[in-house]
Amino acid sequence: MKFIDCSAGVGLGVVNSEIINHENYYVYEKCRQAEFAEELLAEMDFCGVDEAFIYHRSMYGSCVQFGNEMTSKEAAKSDRLHPTWGILPPITENEFAPEVLFPQMKENGVKALRAFPLKNRFFLDRITMGDLLDAMCEKNIPLFLSPQDGWELIFNTLKEFPNLTVIITNYGLWGSDRFFYPLVNAYKNVYIDTSDYQVINGIVDFTSKFGDERLVFGSNFPMDNHGGPIATLYGSKLKPESLEKIASGNITRIMSEVKL
Amino acid sequence: MNMTNPSALAKEFIENGMLKSFKVIDAHTHMGRMDGTYVSKANADEMVEMMDKTGIECCYCSPHSALHDTTIMNGELEEAMKKYPDRFKGYYLFNPNYHERYLLHMDDILNIEGYIGMKFLPTYHRYPLDGANYAEAFEFADKYGLVILMHTWGNNDPHNAPRHVDMVASKYKNLKVIMGHSAPGELDNSIEVVNKYDNVYLDLCDIHRHSGIVDKMVEKVGADKIVYGTDAPWYDFAYGIGSVLFSHISDDDKYKILRGNAEKLAKR
Ligand SMILES: [Zn+2]
């Protein structure tokens, strides 16, 4: 079965590693990181993961622009790795205005974006990010979001941009269904990365309510390992067509709908 | 693509959605609904259903009702062990805030079929492992060679950090300690304590999910001192099994972690 990892980190975390237990409760523990793409690729080979959408961890630990450069540098080493970039408010950093950013994304093969609003001290709302998020909705560009600054921020963003494609990632191992079921139910373009979906019977229960097209396989490496989410998917014993959609089909479809 | 992981056990799991060569023993579980998290399977019957689905032979268990309700105490556990004697073994929850009540019934551990030891939850009970109210329970466990699953946590936890386990283990040599979660945030200190004492073990529960943790544990303390635990019904049995099967250790070591060590620990 083909596996595409929707979200993995390369590079060394400033802290190795700040790990979300749930929302903004962190644990700091030493993980095996992939300083360069080669190490991530070796782990992907070991676990049978074909491709990955990656970010460089300096995007979170240092600064978005530097992280974006490093991401592209590492992703360029293999056609199995696809870069994702972080965004900031265009009103302060004009390079993130859609008319500047999108051609850059096209040129660099970037199809998905990430935001760390509170870390960079801005709001992901219409006042601050209206033009960019409207344009992302129009072009079907997915945005990776973590609830590390609180789930309210994700709810608020989606209330203002109901058509935005959002992939919820890095949400910690505690069951978060009471937060993300309502989002998946209310907004048709919300997807859940399975890397942290460790809750008992989680995948089976989720798909019985929302079908098999709203989960995307991920590793959230290195905060998580690849084996846990792989085995959880196989252990769900869903029918093969559903397994394939979650392992790679859904993320392939999401990225194929991006119009740049 | 084909994985380069040479593990026959990992291949077996991929083909069957469970292991076939042996059944797994989970040394750290609970039972029943809990606050904070929605779970679709939680009571004894539902847990057995999930255990059958994922190839789990037995859960060593302390239900949420026991952890948090000092009136029902270990009643739910005792019912489950009676109904499913081969599927649940019990940790007698001891709440040090009501220690007299728990000491009164302590002989149940020896008299009721299925008990293998005790469960301590110091952080949640806000009572330190080395506090006076735990002393009699430790002495009892030591006298009968019981297993104590104790919650351990890093991040400067004032109740159950590795340094507390060190103090306990330096005193009691006959009981066996499973360091629940291996004190996330202080795994290196947990490793030090486990290497210092023959009767202290690391637990994979929660911490297995991070990249490289299983490999590091096996490298530092050896596969004989590690048990597989999941916190089920918080978490799915398969995730923790995957963390072990896709680690870079031998299948013999995987067997010890997923079954062999827990089986030995439960023998008195
Ligand atoms: Zn537990």
Short mmCIF file of C-alpha atoms and ligand atoms in Angstrom, two decimals:
data_model
loop_
_atom_site.label_atom_id
_atom_site.label_comp_id
_atom_site.label_asym_id
_atom_site.label_seq_id
_atom_site.Cartn_x
_atom_site.Cartn_y
_atom_site.Cartn_z
CA MET A 1 0.00 0.00 0.00
CA LYS A 2 1.23 3.48 -0.83
CA PHE A 3 1.82 5.76 2.14
CA ILE A 4 2.17 9.53 1.87
CA ASP A 5 3.05 11.25 5.11
CA CYS A 6 1.08 14.51 5.23
CA SER A 7 3.37 16.15 7.80
CA ALA A 8 6.93 15.45 8.91
CA GLY A 9 9.65 17.70 10.26
CA VAL A 10 13.31 17.80 9.26
CA GLY A 11 16.01 19.72 11.05
CA LEU A 12 16.91 19.92 14.69
CA GLY A 13 14.40 21.41 17.10
CA VAL A 14 15.72 24.24 19.25
CA VAL A 15 14.48 22.10 22.08
CA ASN A 16 14.51 18.39 21.30
CA SER A 17 11.60 18.24 21.48
CA GLU A 18 8.68 20.34 22.62
CA ILE A 19 5.94 17.75 22.40
CA ILE A 20 2.24 18.41 22.70
CA ASN A 21 0.52 16.10 25.14
CA HIS A 22 -2.78 17.89 24.59
CA GLU A 23 -3.39 21.46 23.35
CA ASN A 24 -0.85 23.62 25.14
CA TYR A 25 0.35 21.10 27.74
CA TYR A 26 3.87 20.17 26.69
CA VAL A 27 6.37 17.46 27.50
CA TYR A 28 10.04 18.01 26.72
CA GLU A 29 11.72 14.74 25.76
CA LYS A 30 14.64 13.77 23.55
CA CYS A 31 13.51 12.26 20.25
CA ARG A 32 15.53 10.86 17.35
CA GLN A 33 15.41 13.71 14.86
CA ALA A 34 16.30 13.91 11.18
CA GLU A 35 18.77 16.75 10.84
CA PHE A 36 18.76 16.42 7.06
CA ALA A 37 16.41 14.97 4.46
CA GLU A 38 18.59 11.90 4.04
CA GLU A 39 17.85 10.74 7.60
CA LEU A 40 14.11 11.22 7.18
CA LEU A 41 14.23 9.31 3.88
CA ALA A 42 16.07 6.44 5.58
CA GLU A 43 13.35 6.20 8.22
CA MET A 44 10.67 6.41 5.51
CA ASP A 45 12.39 3.54 3.66
CA PHE A 46 12.53 1.49 6.86
CA CYS A 47 8.81 1.97 7.47
CA GLY A 48 7.64 1.80 3.84
CA VAL A 49 6.54 5.42 3.49
CA ASP A 50 6.71 6.59 -0.12
CA GLU A 51 6.47 10.36 0.11
CA ALA A 52 6.19 13.12 2.68
CA PHE A 53 5.07 16.74 2.92
CA ILE A 54 7.77 18.28 5.06
CA TYR A 55 8.62 21.43 6.94
CA HIS A 56 11.94 22.46 8.46
CA ARG A 57 11.65 22.77 12.22
CA SER A 58 13.40 26.15 12.24
CA MET A 59 10.11 27.42 10.76
CA TYR A 60 8.72 27.05 14.27
CA GLY A 61 11.85 27.38 16.38
CA SER A 62 13.60 30.24 14.58
CA CYS A 63 11.65 32.21 11.98
CA VAL A 64 9.21 31.48 9.24
CA GLN A 65 11.22 32.90 6.34
CA PHE A 66 14.40 31.08 7.34
CA GLY A 67 12.39 27.90 7.91
CA ASN A 68 10.82 28.17 4.48
CA GLU A 69 14.22 28.45 2.82
CA MET A 70 15.56 25.49 4.75
CA THR A 71 12.45 23.46 3.93
CA SER A 72 12.91 24.02 0.20
CA LYS A 73 16.61 23.20 0.46
CA GLU A 74 15.94 19.85 2.11
CA ALA A 75 12.94 18.97 -0.07
CA ALA A 76 15.00 19.62 -3.19
CA LYS A 77 17.12 16.58 -2.35
CA SER A 78 14.43 14.07 -3.34
CA ASP A 79 11.28 14.04 -5.43
CA ARG A 80 9.70 12.01 -2.61
CA LEU A 81 9.75 15.10 -0.38
CA HIS A 82 7.35 17.99 -0.90
CA PRO A 83 7.94 21.36 0.74
CA THR A 84 5.34 23.24 2.80
CA TRP A 85 5.87 26.84 3.87
CA GLY A 86 4.83 28.98 6.81
CA ILE A 87 2.92 32.27 6.45
CA LEU A 88 2.93 35.64 8.19
CA PRO A 89 0.67 38.71 7.88
CA PRO A 90 1.17 40.39 4.47
CA ILE A 91 0.54 43.79 6.11
CA THR A 92 3.93 43.52 7.83
CA GLU A 93 5.74 41.15 5.46
CA ASN A 94 4.57 41.86 1.92
CA GLU A 95 6.20 38.70 0.57
CA PHE A 96 3.18 36.83 1.97
CA ALA A 97 0.66 38.82 -0.07
CA PRO A 98 -1.02 36.28 -2.38
CA GLU A 99 0.14 38.00 -5.57
CA VAL A 100 3.77 37.70 -4.40
CA LEU A 101 3.56 34.42 -2.49
CA PHE A 102 1.61 32.26 -4.94
CA PRO A 103 4.02 32.63 -7.90
CA GLN A 104 6.86 31.83 -5.47
CA MET A 105 5.01 28.74 -4.29
CA LYS A 106 4.44 27.64 -7.89
CA GLU A 107 8.08 28.11 -8.74
CA ASN A 108 9.19 26.11 -5.67
CA GLY A 109 6.61 23.33 -5.88
CA VAL A 110 4.89 24.37 -2.64
CA LYS A 111 1.23 23.34 -2.45
CA ALA A 112 0.44 23.69 1.24
CA LEU A 113 1.04 26.28 3.95
CA ARG A 114 1.35 26.37 7.73
CA ALA A 115 0.62 29.04 10.32
CA PHE A 116 1.84 29.48 13.87
CA PRO A 117 -0.14 32.60 14.77
CA LEU A 118 0.52 33.23 18.46
CA LYS A 119 4.15 32.15 18.21
CA ASN A 120 4.57 34.92 15.63
CA ARG A 121 2.16 37.24 17.45
CA PHE A 122 -0.64 37.71 14.96
CA PHE A 123 -4.24 36.57 14.56
CA LEU A 124 -5.38 34.26 11.82
CA ASP A 125 -8.51 36.32 11.27
CA ARG A 126 -10.14 38.46 8.57
CA ILE A 127 -8.71 41.69 9.95
CA THR A 128 -5.12 40.44 9.75
CA MET A 129 -5.13 37.73 7.07
CA GLY A 130 -8.34 38.33 5.06
CA ASP A 131 -6.86 38.74 1.58
CA LEU A 132 -4.45 35.84 1.87
CA LEU A 133 -6.95 33.39 3.40
CA ASP A 134 -9.65 34.35 0.86
CA ALA A 135 -7.16 33.69 -1.92
CA MET A 136 -6.17 30.38 -0.36
CA CYS A 137 -9.85 29.37 -0.30
CA GLU A 138 -10.18 30.28 -3.96
CA LYS A 139 -7.08 28.29 -4.92
CA ASN A 140 -7.83 25.35 -2.57
CA ILE A 141 -4.48 25.75 -0.83
CA PRO A 142 -4.44 23.67 2.37
CA LEU A 143 -3.33 25.20 5.65
CA PHE A 144 -1.81 23.02 8.38
CA LEU A 145 -2.86 24.13 11.86
CA SER A 146 -2.07 22.80 15.31
CA PRO A 147 -4.20 23.55 18.38
CA GLN A 148 -1.06 24.31 20.35
CA ASP A 149 -2.31 27.87 20.87
CA GLY A 150 -5.77 26.59 21.82
CA TRP A 151 -8.58 25.06 19.78
CA GLU A 152 -10.54 28.35 19.93
CA LEU A 153 -8.18 29.86 17.35
CA ILE A 154 -8.93 27.11 14.83
CA PHE A 155 -12.67 27.45 15.46
CA ASN A 156 -12.45 31.22 15.02
CA THR A 157 -10.50 30.98 11.77
CA LEU A 158 -12.98 28.52 10.29
CA LYS A 159 -15.96 30.62 11.38
CA GLU A 160 -14.58 33.44 9.24
CA PHE A 161 -13.26 31.26 6.40
CA PRO A 162 -15.63 28.28 6.19
CA ASN A 163 -14.28 27.10 2.83
CA LEU A 164 -10.64 27.06 3.87
CA THR A 165 -8.93 23.69 3.55
CA VAL A 166 -7.45 22.97 6.98
CA ILE A 167 -5.41 19.92 7.95
CA ILE A 168 -5.33 19.65 11.74
CA THR A 169 -1.98 18.28 12.86
CA ASN A 170 0.21 18.00 15.98
CA TYR A 171 -2.70 17.95 18.43
CA GLY A 172 -1.27 15.60 21.06
CA LEU A 173 -2.17 12.07 22.08
CA TRP A 174 -5.13 12.81 24.32
CA GLY A 175 -8.36 12.17 22.43
CA SER A 176 -9.46 15.40 20.73
CA ASP A 177 -12.65 14.14 19.06
CA ARG A 178 -14.86 16.52 21.07
CA PHE A 179 -12.93 19.35 19.41
CA PHE A 180 -12.47 18.08 15.87
CA TYR A 181 -15.70 16.10 15.25
CA PRO A 182 -17.68 19.39 15.27
CA LEU A 183 -15.18 20.99 12.89
CA VAL A 184 -15.27 18.06 10.47
CA ASN A 185 -19.07 18.07 10.71
CA ALA A 186 -19.43 21.81 10.12
CA TYR A 187 -16.74 22.48 7.52
CA LYS A 188 -16.38 20.29 4.46
CA ASN A 189 -12.69 21.04 3.91
CA VAL A 190 -11.36 20.11 7.35
CA TYR A 191 -9.10 17.06 7.54
CA ILE A 192 -7.41 15.26 10.42
CA ASP A 193 -3.79 14.09 10.32
CA THR A 194 -3.74 10.57 11.83
CA SER A 195 -0.29 10.88 13.45
CA ASP A 196 -1.69 11.76 16.87
CA TYR A 197 -4.94 9.82 16.42
CA GLN A 198 -4.12 7.26 19.05
CA VAL A 199 -7.47 7.16 20.85
CA ILE A 200 -8.94 3.66 21.09
CA ASN A 201 -11.00 2.63 18.06
CA GLY A 202 -10.60 6.24 16.89
CA ILE A 203 -10.26 5.68 13.15
CA VAL A 204 -13.14 3.19 13.02
CA ASP A 205 -15.47 5.42 15.02
CA PHE A 206 -14.50 8.52 13.01
CA THR A 207 -15.05 6.86 9.63
CA SER A 208 -18.40 5.41 10.74
CA LYS A 209 -19.57 9.00 11.28
CA PHE A 210 -17.76 11.00 8.61
CA GLY A 211 -16.66 8.47 5.98
CA ASP A 212 -13.13 7.66 4.86
CA GLU A 213 -12.23 10.87 3.01
CA ARG A 214 -11.51 13.17 5.94
CA LEU A 215 -8.47 11.46 7.49
CA VAL A 216 -4.95 11.80 6.08
CA PHE A 217 -2.06 9.63 7.18
CA GLY A 218 0.75 11.50 8.92
CA SER A 219 3.77 10.82 11.13
CA ASN A 220 4.25 14.20 12.85
CA PHE A 221 7.88 13.09 12.94
CA PRO A 222 9.87 13.38 15.20
CA MET A 223 7.34 14.11 17.95
CA ASP A 224 5.72 10.86 16.82
CA ASN A 225 7.25 7.85 15.08
CA HIS A 226 6.03 6.35 11.80
CA GLY A 227 5.22 2.87 13.16
CA GLY A 228 2.45 3.92 15.57
CA PRO A 229 0.19 5.56 13.00
CA ILE A 230 0.96 2.88 10.38
CA ALA A 231 -0.03 0.06 12.74
CA THR A 232 -3.10 1.97 13.95
CA LEU A 233 -4.30 2.22 10.36
CA TYR A 234 -3.75 -1.50 9.64
CA GLY A 235 -5.17 -2.40 13.06
CA SER A 236 -8.41 -0.56 12.23
CA LYS A 237 -9.12 -3.36 9.72
CA LEU A 238 -11.14 -1.01 7.54
CA LYS A 239 -11.75 -2.25 3.99
CA PRO A 240 -8.72 -1.91 1.67
CA GLU A 241 -10.23 0.97 -0.35
CA SER A 242 -10.65 2.98 2.84
CA LEU A 243 -7.14 2.18 4.05
CA GLU A 244 -5.72 3.36 0.72
CA LYS A 245 -7.64 6.62 0.83
CA ILE A 246 -6.34 7.41 4.31
CA ALA A 247 -2.79 6.21 3.58
CA SER A 248 -2.35 8.28 0.41
CA GLY A 249 -5.52 8.79 -1.67
CA ASN A 250 -7.01 11.66 0.28
CA ILE A 251 -3.86 13.76 0.50
CA THR A 252 -3.19 13.12 -3.21
CA ARG A 253 -6.68 14.40 -4.04
CA ILE A 254 -6.37 17.44 -1.74
CA MET A 255 -3.07 18.46 -3.32
CA SER A 256 -4.31 17.78 -6.87
CA GLU A 257 -7.11 20.31 -6.33
CA VAL A 258 -4.64 23.12 -5.58
CA LYS A 259 -4.78 25.71 -8.39
CA LEU A 260 -1.61 27.74 -8.55
CA MET B 1 6.72 0.76 -1.54
CA ASN B 2 8.23 -2.15 0.36
CA MET B 3 9.73 -1.30 3.70
CA THR B 4 13.32 -2.20 4.49
CA ASN B 5 12.32 -3.09 8.07
CA PRO B 6 13.38 -6.78 8.22
CA SER B 7 10.99 -7.65 11.07
CA ALA B 8 8.86 -10.72 10.34
CA LEU B 9 6.55 -9.56 13.15
CA ALA B 10 6.02 -6.17 11.49
CA LYS B 11 5.14 -7.92 8.20
CA GLU B 12 2.74 -10.18 10.04
CA PHE B 13 0.99 -7.19 11.60
CA ILE B 14 0.66 -5.45 8.23
CA GLU B 15 -0.87 -8.56 6.67
CA ASN B 16 -3.31 -9.32 9.47
CA GLY B 17 -3.89 -6.07 11.36
CA MET B 18 -2.59 -7.96 14.40
CA LEU B 19 0.19 -10.31 15.44
CA LYS B 20 -0.37 -14.01 14.81
CA SER B 21 2.80 -15.64 16.24
CA PHE B 22 1.96 -14.71 19.80
CA LYS B 23 -0.60 -12.81 21.82
CA VAL B 24 0.37 -9.53 23.46
CA ILE B 25 0.14 -8.64 27.17
CA ASP B 26 -0.57 -5.02 28.04
CA ALA B 27 0.91 -4.17 31.46
CA HIS B 28 -0.66 -0.71 31.85
CA THR B 29 -4.38 -0.31 31.25
CA HIS B 30 -7.48 1.19 32.81
CA MET B 31 -11.19 0.63 32.17
CA GLY B 32 -14.37 2.67 31.82
CA ARG B 33 -15.15 6.23 30.68
CA MET B 34 -13.01 9.09 31.97
CA ASP B 35 -13.16 12.87 32.01
CA GLY B 36 -11.36 14.92 29.39
CA THR B 37 -11.65 12.51 26.48
CA TYR B 38 -14.36 10.84 24.42
CA VAL B 39 -13.80 7.11 23.94
CA SER B 40 -16.10 4.83 21.97
CA LYS B 41 -14.98 1.59 23.69
CA ALA B 42 -14.31 1.57 27.42
CA ASN B 43 -16.07 -0.99 29.61
CA ALA B 44 -14.82 -4.53 30.22
CA ASP B 45 -16.89 -6.09 27.41
CA GLU B 46 -15.81 -3.42 24.92
CA MET B 47 -12.19 -3.74 25.96
CA VAL B 48 -12.30 -7.49 25.39
CA GLU B 49 -13.80 -6.83 21.94
CA MET B 50 -10.86 -4.53 21.12
CA MET B 51 -8.36 -6.96 22.65
CA ASP B 52 -9.68 -9.77 20.42
CA LYS B 53 -9.47 -7.49 17.40
CA THR B 54 -5.82 -6.57 18.04
CA GLY B 55 -4.47 -9.83 19.46
CA ILE B 56 -4.17 -8.83 23.11
CA GLU B 57 -4.38 -11.79 25.48
CA CYS B 58 -4.48 -9.96 28.78
CA CYS B 59 -4.63 -6.46 30.24
CA TYR B 60 -3.09 -5.65 33.59
CA CYS B 61 -5.63 -3.14 34.75
CA SER B 62 -6.78 -0.51 37.20
CA PRO B 63 -10.14 1.01 36.18
CA HIS B 64 -10.85 4.75 36.28
CA SER B 65 -13.50 4.10 38.91
CA ALA B 66 -10.76 2.70 41.15
CA LEU B 67 -8.39 5.60 40.46
CA HIS B 68 -10.92 8.28 41.24
CA ASP B 69 -13.76 6.86 43.34
CA THR B 70 -12.90 5.95 46.90
CA THR B 71 -16.37 4.53 47.54
CA ILE B 72 -16.50 1.86 44.83
CA MET B 73 -12.74 1.33 45.31
CA ASN B 74 -11.62 -1.72 43.27
CA GLY B 75 -15.11 -3.17 42.72
CA GLU B 76 -15.29 -2.75 38.94
CA LEU B 77 -11.91 -4.43 38.58
CA GLU B 78 -12.90 -7.37 40.74
CA GLU B 79 -16.08 -7.89 38.69
CA ALA B 80 -14.11 -7.80 35.45
CA MET B 81 -11.50 -10.28 36.73
CA LYS B 82 -14.32 -12.60 37.76
CA LYS B 83 -16.07 -12.37 34.40
CA TYR B 84 -12.87 -12.57 32.32
CA PRO B 85 -10.26 -14.34 34.49
CA ASP B 86 -7.79 -14.82 31.63
CA ARG B 87 -8.23 -11.37 30.11
CA PHE B 88 -7.81 -9.02 33.08
CA LYS B 89 -5.28 -9.14 35.88
CA GLY B 90 -5.54 -6.51 38.55
CA TYR B 91 -3.59 -3.74 40.22
CA TYR B 92 -5.22 -2.92 43.57
CA LEU B 93 -5.55 0.86 43.54
CA PHE B 94 -4.24 2.37 46.76
CA ASN B 95 -5.24 5.97 47.47
CA PRO B 96 -2.93 7.38 50.16
CA ASN B 97 -5.44 10.10 51.04
CA TYR B 98 -7.72 7.36 52.41
CA HIS B 99 -4.98 4.91 53.34
CA GLU B 100 -6.79 3.38 56.32
CA ARG B 101 -9.71 2.35 54.13
CA TYR B 102 -7.38 0.73 51.59
CA LEU B 103 -5.23 -0.98 54.21
CA LEU B 104 -8.36 -2.57 55.64
CA HIS B 105 -9.01 -4.45 52.39
CA MET B 106 -5.41 -5.09 51.41
CA ASP B 107 -5.68 -8.85 51.95
CA ASP B 108 -8.02 -8.95 48.94
CA ILE B 109 -4.86 -8.85 46.85
CA LEU B 110 -3.91 -12.25 48.22
CA ASN B 111 -7.40 -13.71 48.39
CA ILE B 112 -9.11 -12.58 45.20
CA GLU B 113 -8.06 -14.40 42.02
CA GLY B 114 -6.41 -12.15 39.46
CA TYR B 115 -4.58 -9.55 41.52
CA ILE B 116 -0.89 -9.18 40.66
CA GLY B 117 -0.12 -6.07 42.65
CA MET B 118 -1.00 -2.44 43.24
CA LYS B 119 -1.46 0.80 41.34
CA PHE B 120 -0.22 4.13 42.73
CA LEU B 121 -1.20 7.43 41.10
CA PRO B 122 0.70 10.05 43.13
CA THR B 123 0.33 13.11 40.85
CA TYR B 124 -3.43 12.74 40.56
CA HIS B 125 -3.80 11.96 44.25
CA ARG B 126 -1.44 14.84 45.02
CA TYR B 127 0.55 12.76 47.44
CA PRO B 128 4.28 11.99 47.06
CA LEU B 129 5.53 8.42 46.64
CA ASP B 130 7.84 8.76 49.62
CA GLY B 131 5.08 10.10 51.89
CA ALA B 132 4.22 8.25 55.12
CA ASN B 133 0.80 7.06 53.97
CA TYR B 134 2.35 4.88 51.28
CA ALA B 135 4.71 3.11 53.71
CA GLU B 136 2.45 0.26 54.81
CA ALA B 137 1.40 -0.47 51.25
CA PHE B 138 5.05 -0.67 50.19
CA GLU B 139 5.81 -3.02 53.07
CA PHE B 140 2.88 -5.26 52.14
CA ALA B 141 3.93 -5.33 48.48
CA ASP B 142 7.51 -6.08 49.42
CA LYS B 143 6.51 -8.91 51.76
CA TYR B 144 4.56 -10.69 49.00
CA GLY B 145 6.69 -9.72 46.02
CA LEU B 146 3.89 -7.75 44.32
CA VAL B 147 4.13 -5.63 41.19
CA ILE B 148 3.49 -1.92 41.69
CA LEU B 149 2.53 0.07 38.64
CA MET B 150 3.25 3.64 39.66
CA HIS B 151 2.50 6.68 37.58
CA THR B 152 5.76 8.54 36.96
CA TRP B 153 6.26 11.89 35.26
CA GLY B 154 9.07 14.34 34.59
CA ASN B 155 8.68 18.12 34.21
CA ASN B 156 9.75 18.55 37.88
CA ASP B 157 6.80 16.59 39.19
CA PRO B 158 6.80 16.85 43.02
CA HIS B 159 4.99 13.53 43.57
CA ASN B 160 6.41 10.81 41.34
CA ALA B 161 9.61 11.75 39.56
CA PRO B 162 12.39 9.18 39.02
CA ARG B 163 14.10 10.47 42.19
CA HIS B 164 11.09 9.29 44.22
CA VAL B 165 11.30 5.85 42.61
CA ASP B 166 15.00 5.78 43.46
CA MET B 167 14.20 6.39 47.14
CA VAL B 168 11.58 3.64 47.16
CA ALA B 169 13.70 1.08 45.30
CA SER B 170 16.68 1.65 47.56
CA LYS B 171 14.51 0.44 50.44
CA TYR B 172 12.36 -2.35 48.99
CA LYS B 173 14.08 -5.16 47.09
CA ASN B 174 11.40 -7.81 46.83
CA LEU B 175 8.55 -5.86 45.22
CA LYS B 176 8.69 -5.02 41.51
CA VAL B 177 8.20 -1.51 40.21
CA ILE B 178 6.88 -0.60 36.78
CA MET B 179 7.62 3.06 36.18
CA GLY B 180 4.38 3.99 34.44
CA HIS B 181 5.14 6.14 31.35
CA SER B 182 8.87 6.09 32.27
CA ALA B 183 8.54 9.69 33.46
CA PRO B 184 8.20 11.64 30.18
CA GLY B 185 10.54 14.62 30.27
CA GLU B 186 12.95 12.69 32.45
CA LEU B 187 13.47 9.46 30.53
CA ASP B 188 17.24 9.68 31.08
CA ASN B 189 16.70 9.75 34.86
CA SER B 190 14.28 6.82 34.61
CA ILE B 191 16.90 4.85 32.68
CA GLU B 192 19.40 5.57 35.43
CA VAL B 193 17.04 4.27 38.13
CA VAL B 194 16.13 1.15 36.14
CA ASN B 195 19.82 0.36 35.64
CA LYS B 196 20.48 0.81 39.34
CA TYR B 197 17.90 -1.72 40.58
CA ASP B 198 17.02 -5.23 39.37
CA ASN B 199 13.37 -4.80 40.36
CA VAL B 200 12.54 -1.60 38.45
CA TYR B 201 11.16 -1.59 34.89
CA LEU B 202 10.44 0.97 32.17
CA ASP B 203 6.91 1.23 30.74
CA LEU B 204 6.22 2.23 27.12
CA CYS B 205 2.80 3.76 27.83
CA ASP B 206 2.47 7.17 26.07
CA ILE B 207 6.20 7.69 25.64
CA HIS B 208 6.61 5.03 22.93
CA ARG B 209 5.10 7.34 20.36
CA HIS B 210 8.09 9.67 20.05
CA SER B 211 10.69 8.94 17.40
CA GLY B 212 13.54 6.71 18.59
CA ILE B 213 12.31 6.07 22.14
CA VAL B 214 11.97 2.26 21.93
CA ASP B 215 15.44 1.97 20.37
CA LYS B 216 16.94 4.17 23.05
CA MET B 217 15.33 2.23 25.89
CA VAL B 218 16.54 -1.12 24.55
CA GLU B 219 20.02 0.26 23.98
CA LYS B 220 20.26 1.74 27.48
CA VAL B 221 18.53 -0.78 29.76
CA GLY B 222 18.08 -3.89 27.58
CA ALA B 223 14.83 -5.44 26.36
CA ASP B 224 14.38 -7.46 29.58
CA LYS B 225 13.56 -4.32 31.57
CA ILE B 226 10.82 -2.84 29.38
CA VAL B 227 7.08 -3.58 29.28
CA TYR B 228 4.43 -2.65 26.76
CA GLY B 229 1.63 -0.50 28.18
CA THR B 230 -1.05 1.58 26.47
CA ASP B 231 -3.35 3.27 28.99
CA ALA B 232 -6.23 1.56 27.13
CA PRO B 233 -9.06 2.51 26.87
CA TRP B 234 -7.47 5.92 26.43
CA TYR B 235 -5.45 4.64 23.49
CA ASP B 236 -5.55 2.00 20.81
CA PHE B 237 -3.54 -1.16 21.39
CA ALA B 238 -2.25 -1.04 17.81
CA TYR B 239 -0.40 2.28 18.07
CA GLY B 240 1.95 1.08 20.82
CA ILE B 241 2.48 -2.23 19.06
CA GLY B 242 3.46 -0.27 15.94
CA SER B 243 5.96 1.81 17.90
CA VAL B 244 7.64 -1.46 18.90
CA LEU B 245 7.36 -3.35 15.59
CA PHE B 246 8.81 -0.46 13.56
CA SER B 247 11.70 0.16 15.95
CA HIS B 248 15.21 -0.96 15.01
CA ILE B 249 15.44 -3.86 17.47
CA SER B 250 15.31 -7.64 17.01
CA ASP B 251 12.08 -9.62 16.93
CA ASP B 252 13.27 -11.51 20.02
CA ASP B 253 13.45 -8.21 21.89
CA LYS B 254 10.02 -7.24 20.53
CA TYR B 255 8.60 -10.47 21.96
CA LYS B 256 10.07 -9.74 25.39
CA ILE B 257 8.58 -6.24 25.42
CA LEU B 258 5.18 -7.17 24.02
CA ARG B 259 4.68 -10.29 26.11
CA GLY B 260 7.57 -12.11 27.77
CA ASN B 261 8.51 -9.59 30.44
CA ALA B 262 4.94 -8.93 31.56
CA GLU B 263 4.27 -12.64 31.78
CA LYS B 264 7.29 -13.12 34.06
CA LEU B 265 6.42 -10.11 36.20
CA ALA B 266 2.95 -11.42 37.01
CA LYS B 267 4.33 -14.69 38.42
CA ARG B 268 4.64 -14.54 42.18
ZN ZN C 1 -2.24 5.06 33.18
#
